[in-house]
Amino acid sequence: MILPVFAVYAQTLTGTSPGLLGLALGIYGLTQGLFQLPFGAISDRLGRKQVIAAGLVVFIIGSIIAALSSSIEGVILGRALQGIGAVGSTIMALVADLTRVEHRTRAMAILGVSIGFTFTLAMILGPLLNAWISVPGIFGSRR
């Protein structure tokens, strides 16, 4: 949701440079990618729902940190935690666990389409929400 408006918003943060702006945008995907396999293994042992719940808590903490931060470094930390807390692959594993083999392809397709639709909707709503509640509001705070 923040992608279309983040570059403009980041100029209001202390310490912003082009490199740190890129890091703030990219750190989410990097940490998400790094933690997917370990979280998958942990969810095999502890259960999907527990890992999903823990991931959502980490994601919320990251959102709060990013929303309340007045520096680019704080936003980078918040975005890193959001990426760590993103549990998409664990949700896919849960869907696979909960569906019979003959329905699994359809369930995964519905999940994939939902993710794509949500991403597209976020690109449209991001600028609208920014005009209404600003980027900190998108993160969950009205700083």
mmCIF file of C-alpha atoms in Angstrom:
data_model
loop_
_atom_site.group_PDB
_atom_site.id
_atom_site.type_symbol
_atom_site.label_atom_id
_atom_site.label_comp_id
_atom_site.label_asym_id
_atom_site.label_seq_id
_atom_site.Cartn_x
_atom_site.Cartn_y
_atom_site.Cartn_z
ATOM 1 C CA MET A 1 0.000 0.000 0.000
ATOM 2 C CA ILE A 2 2.884 2.346 0.657
ATOM 3 C CA LEU A 3 4.829 1.643 -2.537
ATOM 4 C CA PRO A 4 3.203 4.338 -4.692
ATOM 5 C CA VAL A 5 3.625 7.091 -2.070
ATOM 6 C CA PHE A 6 6.665 6.066 -0.056
ATOM 7 C CA ALA A 7 9.329 7.951 -2.027
ATOM 8 C CA VAL A 8 7.560 11.269 -1.433
ATOM 9 C CA TYR A 9 6.888 10.445 2.235
ATOM 10 C CA ALA A 10 10.482 9.353 2.868
ATOM 11 C CA GLN A 11 11.728 12.861 2.079
ATOM 12 C CA THR A 12 10.061 13.999 5.326
ATOM 13 C CA LEU A 13 12.105 11.526 7.383
ATOM 14 C CA THR A 14 15.445 12.437 8.917
ATOM 15 C CA GLY A 15 18.502 10.845 7.356
ATOM 16 C CA THR A 16 16.888 9.893 4.048
ATOM 17 C CA SER A 17 19.186 9.244 1.104
ATOM 18 C CA PRO A 18 18.479 7.445 -2.171
ATOM 19 C CA GLY A 19 20.299 4.351 -0.902
ATOM 20 C CA LEU A 20 18.403 4.245 2.382
ATOM 21 C CA LEU A 21 15.135 4.843 0.554
ATOM 22 C CA GLY A 22 15.859 1.817 -1.630
ATOM 23 C CA LEU A 23 16.781 -0.207 1.444
ATOM 24 C CA ALA A 24 13.540 0.797 3.179
ATOM 25 C CA LEU A 25 11.560 -0.450 0.197
ATOM 26 C CA GLY A 26 13.606 -3.600 -0.408
ATOM 27 C CA ILE A 27 14.224 -4.790 3.142
ATOM 28 C CA TYR A 28 10.684 -6.174 3.417
ATOM 29 C CA GLY A 29 11.173 -8.585 0.509
ATOM 30 C CA LEU A 30 14.675 -9.484 1.650
ATOM 31 C CA THR A 31 13.688 -10.401 5.198
ATOM 32 C CA GLN A 32 10.527 -12.129 4.007
ATOM 33 C CA GLY A 33 12.582 -14.273 1.643
ATOM 34 C CA LEU A 34 15.213 -15.074 4.270
ATOM 35 C CA PHE A 35 12.681 -16.182 6.883
ATOM 36 C CA GLN A 36 10.242 -18.220 4.765
ATOM 37 C CA LEU A 37 12.203 -21.483 4.904
ATOM 38 C CA PRO A 38 12.991 -21.333 8.633
ATOM 39 C CA PHE A 39 9.370 -20.454 9.426
ATOM 40 C CA GLY A 40 8.233 -23.348 7.239
ATOM 41 C CA ALA A 41 10.389 -25.761 9.212
ATOM 42 C CA ILE A 42 9.213 -24.275 12.509
ATOM 43 C CA SER A 43 5.580 -24.530 11.397
ATOM 44 C CA ASP A 44 6.115 -28.210 10.578
ATOM 45 C CA ARG A 45 7.152 -28.763 14.199
ATOM 46 C CA LEU A 46 4.995 -26.291 16.147
ATOM 47 C CA GLY A 47 1.969 -26.028 13.914
ATOM 48 C CA ARG A 48 0.892 -23.586 11.213
ATOM 49 C CA LYS A 49 -1.502 -21.528 13.304
ATOM 50 C CA GLN A 50 1.084 -20.784 15.991
ATOM 51 C CA VAL A 51 3.628 -19.586 13.428
ATOM 52 C CA ILE A 52 0.987 -17.506 11.628
ATOM 53 C CA ALA A 53 -0.067 -15.897 14.924
ATOM 54 C CA ALA A 54 3.548 -15.170 15.918
ATOM 55 C CA GLY A 55 4.274 -13.772 12.466
ATOM 56 C CA LEU A 56 1.299 -11.442 12.662
ATOM 57 C CA VAL A 57 2.476 -10.158 16.049
ATOM 58 C CA VAL A 58 5.946 -9.438 14.593
ATOM 59 C CA PHE A 59 4.315 -7.779 11.563
ATOM 60 C CA ILE A 60 2.171 -5.545 13.805
ATOM 61 C CA ILE A 61 5.198 -4.558 15.896
ATOM 62 C CA GLY A 62 7.051 -3.663 12.697
ATOM 63 C CA SER A 63 4.087 -1.612 11.504
ATOM 64 C CA ILE A 64 3.977 0.315 14.781
ATOM 65 C CA ILE A 65 7.717 1.004 14.674
ATOM 66 C CA ALA A 66 7.510 2.203 11.062
ATOM 67 C CA ALA A 67 4.449 4.353 11.781
ATOM 68 C CA LEU A 68 5.942 6.074 14.803
ATOM 69 C CA SER A 69 9.412 6.577 13.358
ATOM 70 C CA SER A 70 10.608 9.998 12.300
ATOM 71 C CA SER A 71 13.815 8.634 10.779
ATOM 72 C CA ILE A 72 14.479 6.475 7.743
ATOM 73 C CA GLU A 73 16.423 4.053 9.946
ATOM 74 C CA GLY A 74 13.346 3.473 12.119
ATOM 75 C CA VAL A 75 11.239 2.843 9.039
ATOM 76 C CA ILE A 76 13.871 0.384 7.765
ATOM 77 C CA LEU A 77 13.724 -1.482 11.092
ATOM 78 C CA GLY A 78 9.923 -1.528 10.987
ATOM 79 C CA ARG A 79 9.849 -2.736 7.379
ATOM 80 C CA ALA A 80 12.412 -5.449 8.195
ATOM 81 C CA LEU A 81 10.181 -6.701 11.010
ATOM 82 C CA GLN A 82 7.162 -6.592 8.704
ATOM 83 C CA GLY A 83 9.025 -8.803 6.243
ATOM 84 C CA ILE A 84 10.040 -11.209 8.979
ATOM 85 C CA GLY A 85 6.433 -11.378 10.132
ATOM 86 C CA ALA A 86 5.020 -11.972 6.654
ATOM 87 C CA VAL A 87 3.789 -15.545 6.743
ATOM 88 C CA GLY A 88 2.514 -16.083 3.215
ATOM 89 C CA SER A 89 4.224 -19.420 2.688
ATOM 90 C CA THR A 90 2.960 -20.711 6.023
ATOM 91 C CA ILE A 91 -0.571 -19.703 5.028
ATOM 92 C CA MET A 92 -0.121 -21.583 1.750
ATOM 93 C CA ALA A 93 1.044 -24.628 3.710
ATOM 94 C CA LEU A 94 -1.998 -24.324 5.987
ATOM 95 C CA VAL A 95 -4.305 -24.205 2.957
ATOM 96 C CA ALA A 96 -2.572 -27.316 1.600
ATOM 97 C CA ASP A 97 -3.008 -29.045 4.961
ATOM 98 C CA LEU A 98 -6.709 -28.185 5.123
ATOM 99 C CA THR A 99 -7.725 -29.132 1.571
ATOM 100 C CA ARG A 100 -8.156 -32.523 0.004
ATOM 101 C CA VAL A 101 -5.823 -33.321 -2.882
ATOM 102 C CA GLU A 102 -8.595 -33.060 -5.472
ATOM 103 C CA HIS A 103 -9.429 -29.491 -4.312
ATOM 104 C CA ARG A 104 -5.903 -28.275 -3.558
ATOM 105 C CA THR A 105 -5.134 -26.813 -7.000
ATOM 106 C CA ARG A 106 -8.311 -24.735 -6.928
ATOM 107 C CA ALA A 107 -7.667 -23.583 -3.342
ATOM 108 C CA MET A 108 -4.112 -22.524 -4.214
ATOM 109 C CA ALA A 109 -5.375 -20.724 -7.320
ATOM 110 C CA ILE A 110 -7.950 -18.835 -5.261
ATOM 111 C CA LEU A 111 -5.262 -17.893 -2.727
ATOM 112 C CA GLY A 112 -2.896 -16.742 -5.495
ATOM 113 C CA VAL A 113 -5.579 -14.688 -7.223
ATOM 114 C CA SER A 114 -6.527 -13.156 -3.875
ATOM 115 C CA ILE A 115 -2.924 -12.110 -3.254
ATOM 116 C CA GLY A 116 -2.624 -10.608 -6.726
ATOM 117 C CA PHE A 117 -5.953 -8.794 -6.427
ATOM 118 C CA THR A 118 -5.016 -7.441 -3.005
ATOM 119 C CA PHE A 119 -1.681 -6.153 -4.332
ATOM 120 C CA THR A 120 -3.454 -4.412 -7.217
ATOM 121 C CA LEU A 121 -6.053 -2.932 -4.878
ATOM 122 C CA ALA A 122 -3.273 -1.702 -2.574
ATOM 123 C CA MET A 123 -1.645 0.160 -5.478
ATOM 124 C CA ILE A 124 -4.933 1.970 -6.063
ATOM 125 C CA LEU A 125 -5.874 2.564 -2.419
ATOM 126 C CA GLY A 126 -2.375 3.579 -1.250
ATOM 127 C CA PRO A 127 -2.450 7.076 -2.775
ATOM 128 C CA LEU A 128 -6.075 7.567 -1.711
ATOM 129 C CA LEU A 129 -5.354 6.544 1.879
ATOM 130 C CA ASN A 130 -2.220 8.682 1.890
ATOM 131 C CA ALA A 131 -4.321 11.727 1.014
ATOM 132 C CA TRP A 132 -6.745 10.851 3.807
ATOM 133 C CA ILE A 133 -4.606 9.480 6.677
ATOM 134 C CA SER A 134 -0.983 9.837 5.420
ATOM 135 C CA VAL A 135 1.682 7.130 5.284
ATOM 136 C CA PRO A 136 1.963 6.729 9.082
ATOM 137 C CA GLY A 137 -1.775 6.052 9.027
ATOM 138 C CA ILE A 138 -1.268 3.354 6.412
ATOM 139 C CA PHE A 139 1.247 1.766 8.803
ATOM 140 C CA GLY A 140 -1.377 2.031 11.550
ATOM 141 C CA SER A 141 -0.656 5.322 13.334
ATOM 142 C CA ARG A 142 -1.583 8.944 12.912
ATOM 143 C CA ARG A 143 1.790 10.137 14.371
#
